[in-house]
Coordinates of C-alpha atoms and ligand atoms in Angstrom, one line a residue:
M181 CA 29.5 90.2 -88.2
R182 CA 27.9 88.7 -91.3
R183 CA 24.7 90.2 -92.6
M184 CA 21.6 88.2 -91.9
I185 CA 18.7 88.3 -94.4
G186 CA 15.6 86.2 -93.8
T187 CA 12.0 85.8 -94.7
S188 CA 8.8 84.6 -93.1
W189 CA 6.2 83.7 -95.6
K190 CA 3.5 84.1 -93.0
M191 CA 0.3 82.2 -94.1
N192 CA 1.4 82.1 -97.8
L193 CA 2.7 79.4 -100.2
T194 CA 1.3 75.8 -100.1
P195 CA 3.8 73.0 -100.0
S196 CA 3.7 72.7 -103.8
E197 CA 4.2 76.5 -104.2
A198 CA 7.1 76.2 -101.7
A199 CA 8.8 73.6 -103.9
D200 CA 8.5 76.0 -106.8
W201 CA 9.9 78.9 -104.7
F202 CA 12.9 76.8 -103.7
A203 CA 13.5 75.6 -107.3
V204 CA 14.0 79.2 -108.3
F205 CA 15.8 80.5 -105.1
V206 CA 18.3 77.8 -104.4
P207 CA 20.4 78.4 -107.5
L208 CA 20.3 82.2 -106.9
A209 CA 21.3 81.7 -103.2
A210 CA 24.4 79.7 -104.3
G211 CA 25.9 83.0 -105.4
L212 CA 25.3 84.8 -102.1
S213 CA 28.2 83.7 -100.0
D214 CA 28.7 86.8 -97.8
V215 CA 25.3 86.7 -96.1
D216 CA 23.5 84.4 -93.7
L217 CA 20.1 83.5 -95.2
F218 CA 17.0 81.9 -93.6
V219 CA 13.5 81.0 -94.7
L220 CA 10.5 80.5 -92.4
P221 CA 7.7 78.7 -94.2
S222 CA 4.3 77.6 -92.8
F223 CA 4.3 74.3 -90.8
P224 CA 3.0 72.2 -93.7
A225 CA 5.9 73.4 -96.0
L226 CA 8.7 72.8 -93.4
S227 CA 9.6 69.4 -94.8
V228 CA 9.8 70.9 -98.3
A229 CA 12.3 73.4 -96.9
R230 CA 14.2 70.6 -95.3
D231 CA 14.4 68.6 -98.5
R232 CA 15.1 71.4 -100.9
L233 CA 17.6 73.2 -98.7
A234 CA 19.6 70.1 -97.8
G235 CA 23.2 70.7 -98.7
T236 CA 22.8 74.4 -99.0
A237 CA 23.9 77.2 -96.6
V238 CA 20.3 78.5 -96.3
A239 CA 18.9 78.0 -92.8
W240 CA 15.2 77.4 -92.2
G241 CA 12.7 77.2 -89.4
A242 CA 9.2 77.8 -88.1
Q243 CA 7.0 80.8 -87.5
D244 CA 5.6 79.7 -84.1
V245 CA 5.8 77.0 -81.4
S246 CA 3.8 75.8 -78.4
P247 CA 5.2 76.6 -75.0
Y248 CA 4.2 73.1 -73.9
A249 CA 6.4 70.1 -74.2
S250 CA 3.7 67.6 -75.4
G251 CA 0.2 66.3 -74.6
E252 CA -3.3 67.7 -74.7
H253 CA -2.8 70.7 -76.8
T254 CA -4.8 70.0 -80.0
G255 CA -3.4 71.7 -83.1
D256 CA -0.2 72.9 -81.5
V257 CA 3.3 72.0 -82.5
S258 CA 6.0 71.4 -80.0
A259 CA 9.6 72.5 -80.0
A260 CA 10.8 68.9 -80.0
M261 CA 8.8 68.2 -83.2
L262 CA 10.4 71.2 -84.9
A263 CA 13.9 70.2 -83.7
D264 CA 13.4 66.7 -84.8
L265 CA 12.4 67.9 -88.3
G266 CA 15.7 69.9 -88.4
C267 CA 14.6 73.5 -87.8
R268 CA 17.4 75.9 -87.0
Y269 CA 15.2 78.8 -86.1
V270 CA 11.8 79.5 -84.5
E271 CA 10.1 82.9 -84.8
V272 CA 8.4 84.1 -81.6
G273 CA 6.3 87.1 -80.8
H274 CA 5.3 88.4 -84.2
S275 CA 2.9 91.3 -83.9
E276 CA 0.3 89.4 -85.9
R277 CA 0.3 86.6 -83.3
R278 CA 0.2 89.1 -80.5
R279 CA -2.8 90.7 -82.1
E280 CA -4.8 87.7 -83.4
H281 CA -3.9 85.3 -80.7
A282 CA -3.6 87.7 -77.7
E283 CA 0.0 86.5 -77.1
T284 CA 1.4 88.1 -73.9
T285 CA 5.1 88.6 -73.0
G286 CA 4.7 85.8 -70.5
L287 CA 3.6 83.4 -73.2
I288 CA 6.4 84.6 -75.5
S289 CA 8.9 84.1 -72.7
S290 CA 7.7 80.5 -72.3
K291 CA 8.0 79.9 -76.0
I292 CA 11.5 81.2 -76.0
Q293 CA 12.5 78.8 -73.3
A294 CA 10.9 75.9 -75.2
V295 CA 12.9 76.8 -78.3
L296 CA 16.2 77.2 -76.5
R297 CA 15.7 74.0 -74.5
A298 CA 15.2 72.1 -77.8
G299 CA 18.5 73.4 -79.1
M300 CA 17.1 75.8 -81.7
D301 CA 17.7 79.5 -82.0
V302 CA 15.0 82.2 -81.6
I303 CA 13.9 85.0 -83.8
L304 CA 12.1 87.4 -81.4
C305 CA 10.0 90.1 -83.0
T306 CA 9.4 93.4 -81.2
G307 CA 8.3 96.9 -82.1
E308 CA 6.0 99.7 -81.2
I309 CA 2.4 99.5 -82.4
E310 CA 1.8 103.2 -83.4
P311 CA 4.3 105.7 -84.8
A312 CA 5.9 107.4 -81.8
P313 CA 8.9 109.6 -81.2
V314 CA 12.1 107.5 -81.3
Q315 CA 12.8 107.7 -77.6
A316 CA 9.3 106.5 -76.8
A317 CA 9.6 103.7 -79.3
I318 CA 12.9 102.7 -77.7
G319 CA 11.3 102.7 -74.3
Q320 CA 8.5 100.4 -75.5
V321 CA 10.8 98.0 -77.3
I322 CA 13.3 97.7 -74.4
A323 CA 10.4 97.1 -71.9
D324 CA 9.1 94.4 -74.2
L325 CA 12.5 92.7 -74.6
D326 CA 13.2 92.9 -70.9
A327 CA 9.9 91.0 -70.3
C328 CA 10.3 88.5 -73.1
L329 CA 14.0 87.7 -72.3
A330 CA 13.9 87.9 -68.5
D331 CA 14.6 84.2 -68.2
V332 CA 17.3 83.9 -70.8
P333 CA 20.8 83.8 -69.3
A334 CA 23.4 86.2 -70.7
D335 CA 25.5 83.4 -72.3
Q336 CA 22.4 82.3 -74.3
L337 CA 21.5 85.7 -75.7
G338 CA 23.6 85.0 -78.8
R339 CA 21.0 82.4 -79.7
V340 CA 18.3 85.1 -79.9
V341 CA 18.0 87.2 -83.1
V342 CA 16.0 90.3 -82.3
A343 CA 13.8 91.5 -85.2
Y344 CA 12.8 95.2 -84.7
E345 CA 9.5 95.5 -86.5
P346 CA 7.6 98.7 -85.9
V347 CA 4.0 97.4 -86.4
W348 CA 3.0 100.5 -88.3
A349 CA 5.5 99.7 -91.0
I350 CA 4.4 96.1 -91.6
G351 CA 2.2 94.9 -94.4
P352 CA 0.5 96.1 -97.7
G353 CA 0.3 99.8 -98.1
R354 CA 2.9 100.5 -95.5
R355 CA 6.5 101.8 -96.0
P356 CA 9.7 100.9 -94.2
A357 CA 10.7 103.0 -91.2
D358 CA 13.3 105.7 -91.7
P359 CA 16.8 104.1 -91.7
Q360 CA 18.2 106.6 -89.2
R361 CA 15.4 105.9 -86.8
V362 CA 15.9 102.2 -87.3
G363 CA 19.6 102.5 -86.5
R364 CA 18.9 104.4 -83.3
V365 CA 16.5 101.7 -82.1
H366 CA 18.8 98.9 -83.1
R367 CA 21.8 100.5 -81.2
A368 CA 19.6 100.9 -78.1
I369 CA 18.6 97.2 -78.4
A370 CA 22.2 96.1 -78.8
G371 CA 23.2 98.2 -75.9
R372 CA 20.6 96.7 -73.7
L373 CA 21.4 93.1 -74.7
G374 CA 25.1 93.7 -74.8
R375 CA 25.7 91.5 -71.8
G376 CA 28.0 88.5 -72.2
S377 CA 30.9 88.0 -74.6
D378 CA 31.0 89.2 -78.2
S379 CA 30.1 85.7 -79.5
A380 CA 27.0 85.8 -77.2
R381 CA 25.8 89.1 -78.8
S382 CA 22.3 89.1 -80.3
R383 CA 22.0 90.1 -83.8
V384 CA 19.4 92.8 -84.5
V385 CA 17.6 92.7 -87.9
Y386 CA 14.9 95.1 -89.2
G387 CA 11.5 94.1 -90.6
G388 CA 8.7 96.1 -92.0
S389 CA 8.0 96.6 -95.8
V390 CA 11.6 95.9 -96.7
D391 CA 12.2 95.7 -100.5
A392 CA 15.2 95.9 -102.8
A393 CA 15.0 99.7 -103.0
S394 CA 15.1 100.3 -99.2
A395 CA 17.5 97.5 -98.3
P396 CA 20.9 99.3 -99.0
R397 CA 20.1 102.3 -96.9
L398 CA 18.8 100.2 -94.0
L399 CA 21.9 98.0 -94.2
A400 CA 24.2 101.0 -94.2
E401 CA 23.0 102.1 -90.8
P402 CA 25.3 101.1 -87.9
G403 CA 23.4 98.6 -85.7
V404 CA 21.4 97.0 -88.5
D405 CA 22.7 93.5 -88.7
G406 CA 20.3 92.3 -91.3
L407 CA 16.8 92.4 -92.7
F408 CA 13.6 90.3 -92.2
V409 CA 11.3 90.4 -95.2
G410 CA 7.6 89.6 -95.5
R411 CA 5.5 90.1 -98.6
N412 CA 8.4 91.2 -100.9
A413 CA 10.0 87.8 -100.5
L414 CA 7.1 85.8 -101.8
D415 CA 8.7 86.1 -105.2
P416 CA 12.0 84.2 -104.9
R417 CA 13.7 86.5 -107.4
A418 CA 12.7 89.6 -105.4
F419 CA 14.0 88.0 -102.2
A420 CA 17.3 87.1 -103.9
L421 CA 17.7 90.7 -105.0
I422 CA 17.1 91.9 -101.4
A423 CA 19.6 89.3 -100.1
S424 CA 22.2 90.5 -102.5
A425 CA 21.8 94.2 -101.5
Q426 CA 25.0 95.9 -100.3
P427 CA 25.0 98.7 -97.7
G428 CA 24.8 102.0 -99.5
R429 CA 23.2 105.4 -99.6
Ligands
PGA214 P1 6.2 92.9 -94.6 O1 6.2 92.0 -93.3 O2 7.6 92.9 -95.1 O3 5.2 92.3 -95.5 O4 5.9 94.3 -94.1 C1 7.3 92.1 -92.4 C2 7.1 91.3 -91.2 O5 6.0 91.2 -90.7 O6 8.1 90.7 -90.7

């Protein structure tokens, strides 16, 4: 399976700044042929991604979506709008949305259905909130995934990328989780979602303070199919360096 390395910019980079980011990143990405790359800008910068990434192998998509199809939902963005724009991926269930917008697993499940129905793929974030022994963390993550994915048929699971993101490892001042711990959680997730054929298998990527120094050891861990990068990808050169990381100790 090819490594998958992606970034969500969160609420960073205006459309103009996004254009500058792509101007630097696209030539660097051309040299990265052994990895599946994706970028999730803010809604206003999505059309910049579409224009700047046309003809490249870099996928792109959105950070959120409405569970509703259309209508009286002021300020929301539907899956059909994102699909029409050309999004390949939609991120769902990030801990910042769960925390700041009180998103429940029921809402996340509805969003996943909306994304799949519109023909796009899901990046589903999950992770324990506080540091916990690994077995307890696995229990929390599996329970969350079971709730969020209850309505996804086994043959559709390959369209869901799971991002394991321990909340305590995300953001400024934090450090990535220990690679061995990450590997154990990933293998438990893969075991739980291992229904269906091999082509239907979900990829499991790790997110939480990933940088170029931590990437090789994380990627070397069996079960880690890729990385999901936040603040350390806001510099396109830094993201290209992470994307070029090879598994190693
Ligand atoms: P971070 O964000 O890399 O800035 O910790 C990761 C994430 O939230 O996906």
